[in-house]
XYZ file of C-alpha atoms in Angstrom:
453
model
C -115.190 -128.383 -165.897
C -117.521 -125.651 -167.073
C -118.491 -127.662 -170.141
C -118.922 -130.771 -168.019
C -121.355 -128.985 -165.692
C -123.301 -127.586 -168.646
C -123.382 -131.044 -170.259
C -124.640 -132.695 -167.078
C -127.307 -130.022 -166.667
C -128.345 -130.428 -170.311
C -128.613 -134.211 -170.013
C -130.585 -134.157 -166.757
C -132.945 -131.451 -167.986
C -133.565 -133.258 -171.271
C -134.415 -136.490 -169.456
C -136.796 -134.734 -167.069
C -138.374 -132.657 -169.840
C -138.962 -135.649 -172.104
C -140.390 -137.663 -169.228
C -143.102 -135.010 -168.887
C -143.375 -133.845 -172.488
C -144.183 -137.235 -174.037
C -147.068 -138.117 -171.650
C -148.447 -134.573 -171.879
C -148.399 -134.718 -175.672
C -150.325 -137.979 -175.670
C -152.739 -136.578 -173.096
C -153.391 -133.476 -175.213
C -154.115 -135.613 -178.254
C -156.426 -137.858 -176.224
C -158.257 -134.865 -174.761
C -158.777 -133.322 -178.199
C -160.188 -136.580 -179.560
C -162.394 -137.045 -176.516
C -163.775 -133.534 -176.884
C -164.830 -134.131 -180.500
C -166.249 -137.609 -179.900
C -168.236 -136.395 -176.886
C -169.785 -133.645 -178.967
C -170.682 -136.159 -181.690
C -172.231 -138.519 -179.174
C -174.339 -135.687 -177.713
C -175.621 -134.774 -181.188
C -176.560 -138.389 -181.905
C -178.284 -138.768 -178.555
C -180.214 -135.515 -179.033
C -181.555 -136.781 -182.380
C -182.932 -140.019 -180.918
C -186.292 -138.590 -179.589
C -187.176 -137.341 -183.070
C -187.184 -140.864 -184.442
C -189.731 -141.878 -181.827
C -192.250 -139.528 -183.436
C -191.506 -139.997 -187.128
C -189.370 -142.054 -189.459
C -190.385 -140.364 -192.701
C -187.245 -139.802 -194.752
C -188.186 -136.263 -195.730
C -188.800 -135.024 -192.220
C -185.688 -136.745 -190.929
C -183.629 -135.126 -193.705
C -185.126 -131.746 -192.797
C -184.120 -132.142 -189.175
C -180.616 -133.277 -190.161
C -180.278 -130.226 -192.414
C -181.137 -127.972 -189.528
C -178.861 -129.798 -187.055
C -175.970 -130.407 -189.469
C -176.219 -127.768 -192.222
C -173.114 -128.983 -194.059
C -174.269 -132.591 -193.916
C -170.867 -133.905 -192.916
C -171.445 -135.185 -189.423
C -174.913 -136.857 -189.017
C -176.664 -139.612 -190.927
C -179.625 -141.936 -190.113
C -180.340 -145.463 -191.295
C -184.117 -145.879 -191.168
C -185.788 -149.198 -190.282
C -186.625 -149.863 -193.924
C -182.971 -149.578 -194.917
C -183.158 -146.083 -196.408
C -180.601 -143.410 -195.434
C -180.999 -139.783 -194.478
C -177.624 -138.119 -194.927
C -174.394 -139.672 -196.100
C -173.365 -142.787 -194.162
C -169.660 -143.509 -193.653
C -169.796 -146.630 -191.504
C -169.459 -149.973 -193.294
C -172.732 -151.721 -194.036
C -171.735 -154.696 -191.896
C -171.244 -152.473 -188.851
C -174.652 -150.872 -189.400
C -176.362 -154.272 -189.582
C -174.481 -155.383 -186.502
C -175.682 -152.325 -184.600
C -179.270 -153.106 -185.682
C -178.941 -156.690 -184.624
C -177.223 -156.128 -181.283
C -179.018 -152.830 -180.534
C -175.868 -151.531 -178.771
C -173.971 -148.289 -179.302
C -170.492 -148.625 -180.771
C -167.707 -146.545 -182.292
C -164.998 -147.345 -184.766
C -162.267 -145.732 -186.838
C -162.934 -145.471 -190.548
C -161.011 -144.074 -193.469
C -160.459 -140.381 -192.835
C -162.051 -140.222 -189.388
C -164.247 -141.794 -186.728
C -167.960 -142.784 -186.491
C -170.358 -143.318 -183.618
C -173.339 -145.625 -184.103
C -176.391 -145.140 -181.855
C -179.250 -147.605 -182.457
C -182.790 -146.402 -181.544
C -185.585 -148.957 -180.909
C -188.851 -147.605 -182.328
C -192.340 -148.226 -180.874
C -193.244 -150.633 -183.670
C -190.193 -152.814 -182.975
C -188.045 -151.440 -185.775
C -184.510 -150.201 -185.243
C -183.038 -147.005 -186.648
C -179.324 -146.238 -186.382
C -178.025 -142.671 -185.892
C -174.474 -142.203 -187.178
C -172.247 -139.332 -185.963
C -168.998 -138.770 -187.889
C -165.868 -136.750 -187.139
C -163.022 -136.404 -189.616
C -159.301 -136.567 -188.791
C -158.828 -132.783 -188.770
C -161.521 -132.385 -186.159
C -160.049 -135.134 -184.026
C -156.606 -133.418 -183.970
C -157.753 -129.818 -183.859
C -155.488 -127.765 -181.540
C -153.072 -130.639 -180.933
C -150.265 -129.201 -183.099
C -150.553 -125.810 -181.391
C -150.442 -127.400 -177.941
C -147.430 -129.463 -178.914
C -145.649 -126.381 -180.254
C -146.297 -124.446 -177.048
C -145.056 -127.335 -174.905
C -141.962 -127.725 -177.098
C -141.126 -124.031 -176.748
C -141.554 -124.231 -172.990
C -139.387 -127.353 -172.838
C -136.695 -125.695 -174.956
C -136.787 -122.630 -172.722
C -136.431 -124.832 -169.664
C -133.432 -126.658 -171.155
C -131.718 -123.442 -172.270
C -132.401 -121.812 -168.905
C -130.988 -124.731 -166.950
C -127.849 -124.779 -169.123
C -127.364 -121.034 -168.643
C -127.792 -121.329 -164.880
C -125.352 -124.251 -164.769
C -122.893 -122.279 -166.899
C -123.082 -119.297 -164.561
C -122.593 -121.514 -161.529
C -119.743 -123.328 -163.276
C -118.198 -119.990 -164.266
C -118.071 -118.942 -160.612
C -116.414 -122.199 -159.656
C -113.934 -121.953 -162.538
C -112.999 -118.357 -161.711
C -112.392 -119.278 -158.092
C -110.328 -122.341 -159.070
C -108.291 -120.372 -161.623
C -107.556 -117.658 -159.078
C -106.359 -120.312 -156.658
C -104.241 -121.900 -159.418
C -102.637 -118.561 -160.351
C -101.834 -117.825 -156.716
C -100.339 -121.306 -156.244
C -98.127 -120.920 -159.338
C -97.055 -117.440 -158.208
C -96.181 -118.764 -154.751
C -94.272 -121.637 -156.325
C -92.355 -119.155 -158.499
C -91.265 -117.218 -155.404
C -93.916 -114.527 -154.986
C -94.433 -114.814 -151.243
C -97.057 -112.045 -151.316
C -99.385 -114.104 -153.545
C -102.813 -114.495 -151.935
C -106.346 -115.298 -153.096
C -109.660 -113.617 -152.412
C -111.866 -116.523 -151.296
C -115.115 -116.629 -153.286
C -117.354 -119.161 -154.965
C -118.776 -122.270 -153.279
C -118.168 -122.846 -149.585
C -115.649 -125.616 -150.278
C -113.523 -123.400 -152.539
C -113.734 -120.528 -150.062
C -112.413 -122.870 -147.415
C -109.586 -123.985 -149.721
C -108.728 -120.332 -150.474
C -108.595 -119.476 -146.784
C -106.405 -122.533 -146.147
C -104.090 -121.467 -148.999
C -103.725 -117.970 -147.546
C -102.953 -119.464 -144.140
C -100.349 -121.757 -145.692
C -98.728 -118.845 -147.560
C -98.596 -116.779 -144.368
C -97.013 -119.681 -142.520
C -94.421 -120.210 -145.259
C -93.540 -116.515 -145.160
C -93.137 -116.645 -141.398
C -90.974 -119.769 -141.542
C -88.740 -118.292 -144.234
C -88.386 -115.066 -142.267
C -87.363 -117.027 -139.182
C -84.920 -119.108 -141.231
C -83.332 -116.038 -142.829
C -82.945 -114.362 -139.448
C -81.333 -117.531 -138.112
C -78.893 -117.565 -141.042
C -78.105 -113.901 -140.462
C -77.511 -114.507 -136.748
C -75.270 -117.494 -137.424
C -73.307 -115.516 -140.003
C -72.972 -112.616 -137.599
C -71.487 -114.923 -134.974
C -68.586 -115.601 -137.353
C -67.471 -111.993 -137.044
C -66.074 -112.464 -133.551
C -63.506 -115.184 -134.401
C -62.685 -113.388 -137.656
C -61.982 -110.163 -135.787
C -59.776 -112.025 -133.351
C -57.946 -113.680 -136.261
C -57.395 -110.308 -137.956
C -56.004 -108.756 -134.775
C -53.689 -111.710 -134.282
C -52.445 -111.423 -137.881
C -51.824 -107.700 -137.483
C -49.898 -108.368 -134.254
C -47.558 -110.795 -136.010
C -46.095 -108.098 -138.229
C -45.983 -107.203 -141.901
C -44.388 -110.207 -143.571
C -45.643 -111.480 -146.915
C -47.401 -114.468 -145.369
C -49.116 -112.279 -142.806
C -50.299 -109.879 -145.494
C -51.745 -112.791 -147.424
C -53.446 -114.059 -144.290
C -54.855 -110.600 -143.616
C -56.153 -110.392 -147.201
C -57.796 -113.810 -146.835
C -59.443 -112.754 -143.578
C -60.702 -109.537 -145.224
C -62.153 -111.524 -148.077
C -63.833 -113.897 -145.650
C -65.286 -110.955 -143.721
C -66.627 -109.565 -147.000
C -68.336 -112.894 -147.718
C -69.871 -112.929 -144.238
C -71.175 -109.377 -144.738
C -72.690 -110.449 -148.042
C -74.410 -113.391 -146.361
C -75.846 -111.176 -143.635
C -77.057 -108.610 -146.163
C -78.693 -111.287 -148.323
C -80.304 -112.931 -145.320
C -81.714 -109.628 -144.067
C -83.118 -108.626 -147.455
C -86.943 -108.407 -147.282
C -88.597 -111.586 -148.495
C -90.923 -109.845 -150.931
C -88.010 -108.429 -152.916
C -85.488 -111.213 -152.559
C -87.786 -114.121 -153.382
C -88.620 -112.982 -156.893
C -86.024 -113.245 -159.654
C -85.118 -110.030 -161.405
C -86.274 -110.631 -164.976
C -84.562 -107.471 -166.259
C -81.191 -108.401 -164.784
C -78.678 -109.511 -167.386
C -76.625 -112.534 -166.256
C -72.953 -111.804 -165.519
C -70.078 -112.791 -167.787
C -66.607 -113.830 -166.749
C -63.471 -115.425 -168.140
C -62.807 -118.882 -166.745
C -59.097 -118.814 -167.544
C -58.530 -115.427 -165.917
C -60.471 -116.241 -162.753
C -58.924 -119.713 -162.324
C -55.482 -118.139 -162.685
C -56.210 -115.659 -159.897
C -57.536 -118.312 -157.547
C -54.526 -120.574 -158.262
C -52.227 -117.744 -157.168
C -54.043 -117.753 -153.818
C -54.114 -121.538 -153.362
C -50.569 -121.922 -154.693
C -49.115 -120.414 -151.514
C -50.820 -123.064 -149.401
C -49.686 -125.765 -151.849
C -46.051 -124.682 -151.381
C -46.402 -124.765 -147.615
C -47.835 -128.309 -147.776
C -45.207 -129.416 -150.307
C -47.832 -130.208 -152.949
C -46.972 -130.346 -156.626
C -49.557 -128.041 -158.243
C -49.572 -128.218 -162.044
C -51.564 -125.628 -163.955
C -52.495 -125.799 -167.643
C -54.594 -122.775 -168.488
C -55.444 -121.899 -172.073
C -54.712 -118.438 -173.423
C -57.826 -118.408 -175.596
C -60.939 -116.429 -174.716
C -63.084 -118.422 -172.289
C -66.031 -116.123 -171.580
C -69.056 -117.843 -170.055
C -72.428 -116.573 -168.874
C -71.795 -116.862 -165.137
C -71.211 -114.341 -162.368
C -67.624 -114.087 -161.145
C -68.726 -114.671 -157.547
C -70.448 -117.930 -158.510
C -67.516 -119.191 -160.558
C -65.077 -118.253 -157.775
C -67.207 -120.297 -155.354
C -67.024 -123.297 -157.688
C -63.242 -123.013 -158.136
C -62.553 -122.532 -154.420
C -64.825 -125.471 -153.548
C -63.057 -127.885 -155.883
C -59.538 -126.758 -154.890
C -60.437 -126.586 -151.190
C -61.727 -130.158 -151.265
C -58.305 -131.339 -152.480
C -56.517 -129.584 -149.604
C -59.054 -130.752 -146.995
C -59.509 -134.385 -148.040
C -56.006 -135.405 -149.203
C -52.790 -135.684 -147.218
C -50.104 -133.001 -147.365
C -47.749 -133.569 -150.263
C -50.509 -134.980 -152.518
C -50.061 -133.653 -156.049
C -52.819 -131.943 -158.004
C -53.302 -130.673 -161.533
C -55.626 -127.869 -162.692
C -56.512 -127.416 -166.354
C -58.653 -124.966 -168.284
C -59.331 -126.032 -171.876
C -61.551 -124.667 -174.577
C -63.497 -126.726 -177.076
C -65.688 -125.563 -179.921
C -68.677 -124.868 -177.712
C -67.598 -125.180 -174.087
C -64.907 -124.424 -171.515
C -63.601 -127.379 -169.490
C -62.239 -126.729 -165.997
C -60.664 -129.887 -164.532
C -59.132 -130.604 -161.113
C -57.139 -133.883 -160.773
C -55.446 -135.124 -157.628
C -53.401 -138.132 -156.561
C -55.395 -138.797 -153.405
C -57.615 -141.729 -152.486
C -60.410 -140.615 -154.834
C -64.182 -140.535 -154.306
C -65.827 -143.893 -153.688
C -69.401 -142.905 -154.660
C -69.382 -139.954 -157.109
C -73.198 -139.864 -157.328
C -73.692 -139.557 -153.570
C -70.934 -136.953 -153.347
C -73.158 -134.491 -155.223
C -76.116 -135.079 -152.909
C -76.763 -132.362 -150.390
C -75.584 -133.208 -146.887
C -73.775 -136.448 -147.885
C -70.044 -136.668 -147.189
C -67.428 -139.434 -147.024
C -64.852 -137.420 -145.098
C -66.815 -136.024 -142.171
C -67.505 -132.581 -143.716
C -70.880 -130.859 -144.062
C -71.503 -132.414 -147.471
C -72.610 -129.083 -148.954
C -69.621 -127.929 -151.016
C -69.964 -130.142 -154.096
C -73.746 -129.773 -154.038
C -73.466 -125.972 -153.998
C -70.927 -126.070 -156.828
C -73.093 -128.463 -158.846
C -76.177 -126.234 -158.508
C -74.209 -123.129 -159.502
C -72.851 -124.896 -162.604
C -76.294 -126.216 -163.599
C -77.816 -122.745 -163.158
C -75.268 -121.503 -165.712
C -76.243 -124.247 -168.161
C -73.170 -126.395 -167.482
C -72.435 -129.804 -166.021
C -70.238 -131.064 -163.170
C -68.925 -134.610 -163.300
C -66.806 -136.786 -161.004
C -64.560 -139.608 -162.251
C -61.275 -141.393 -161.548
C -58.208 -139.255 -162.250
C -55.240 -140.496 -164.307
C -53.175 -139.445 -161.276
C -54.941 -142.111 -159.229
C -57.283 -139.903 -157.211
C -60.439 -137.990 -158.042
C -61.190 -135.973 -161.155
C -63.810 -133.252 -160.937
C -64.570 -131.641 -164.272
C -66.808 -128.643 -164.931
C -68.134 -127.991 -168.426
C -69.568 -124.522 -169.102
C -70.996 -123.372 -172.436
C -69.166 -120.619 -174.217
C -71.034 -117.390 -174.783
C -72.669 -117.635 -178.236
C -73.348 -114.155 -179.624
C -76.715 -113.640 -181.357
C -76.426 -110.879 -183.902
C -73.480 -108.590 -184.673
C -74.275 -105.960 -182.043
C -74.661 -108.510 -179.262
C -71.585 -110.398 -180.480
C -69.435 -107.262 -180.406
C -70.659 -106.433 -176.892
C -69.797 -109.915 -175.644
C -66.381 -109.886 -177.292
C -65.587 -106.459 -175.775
C -66.605 -107.765 -172.354
C -64.410 -110.872 -172.739
C -61.403 -108.831 -173.929
C -61.845 -106.498 -170.956
C -61.816 -109.420 -168.547
C -58.727 -110.955 -170.117
C -56.862 -107.639 -170.034
C -57.196 -107.245 -166.253
């Protein structure tokens, strides 16, 4: 944009400058020529009275020598055809002036001549010739043109510099607005601009600041609403815990109490995250190293939890979990959410007694976590991953949350028809690929530690 403004200013200034410079140059040349020719005409006219008194060649030459010492400008054709001085006009023009007895001027080789016929008392006609060479006709023209060219160049350069400065102010204002917009889009809710530049850009900057303030307010209200809704879950959870404790200390009750404690911990985490100040929670922590976990180890733990419910519902739950290292770059909390979502969907959307199969396999570059069931399956797998879309009357958020968590870890979640007749949901996560010996050893130690727990 800055170059465009400078280019437009340059083009407009050049057009305006040339529109004045060309006529002025021609006018200067015309004025210089007119000045010289006027002086020559005055000299010729001043010599005319002399011829009324005498036409003797010697006296006329004497007067010409005094008037034109160098003998380059004046000459006289006497009535008898003799010349005083050096004539430069063609003979035909001289005879024409004698015959017509009218003044005339014409361009000749190397200059310009002025012919002034004088009618003498005896009826004869003498012709006074005034001559000006080309140098005299253009004297001072080159200097005037040079001065005008310098002024025109200064005007063009000045206009371009002014346009560049104005464009620079506009560009700086626009770039500041662009940086603030990118920062806000990246999550920096404190990003604002200092409105400056033209009035239109100042208005845009003020509107941007107002929009950012409004977004911050809306997000704060939304986070408080989430925190309040999460806090409301504590009351039924507390009642559920008290009821479980009242039932006694059987194994099933202890498991129920553990599940309630875990659910309370998740609710506390939600409240804490929702109440975190926006300025600190909106920006990603660039120095934070992503978590690592073992898929096989975590799936095994979660199957122990869900296996109790499968026994109570008379479900056949087959597990095929590899014993190889299956470390992936994903936080344990996120992977646990994915596993619980996929297993919970089977228990919620299939009838009791429906069989399921859970497998964890390792390929050369990825870990495959697969959940198969013998239920009715998923009619529209693509819509099932859309947020808020559900075929079974649920919230439609579970699979979408799991899909986003898997994609954030660089993996892929797919839905297909299971060999058991129902739905197959398969998660593919890339294995941790060490870069360098030191990093590879650190990753392998982390994976061995996870597997040993």
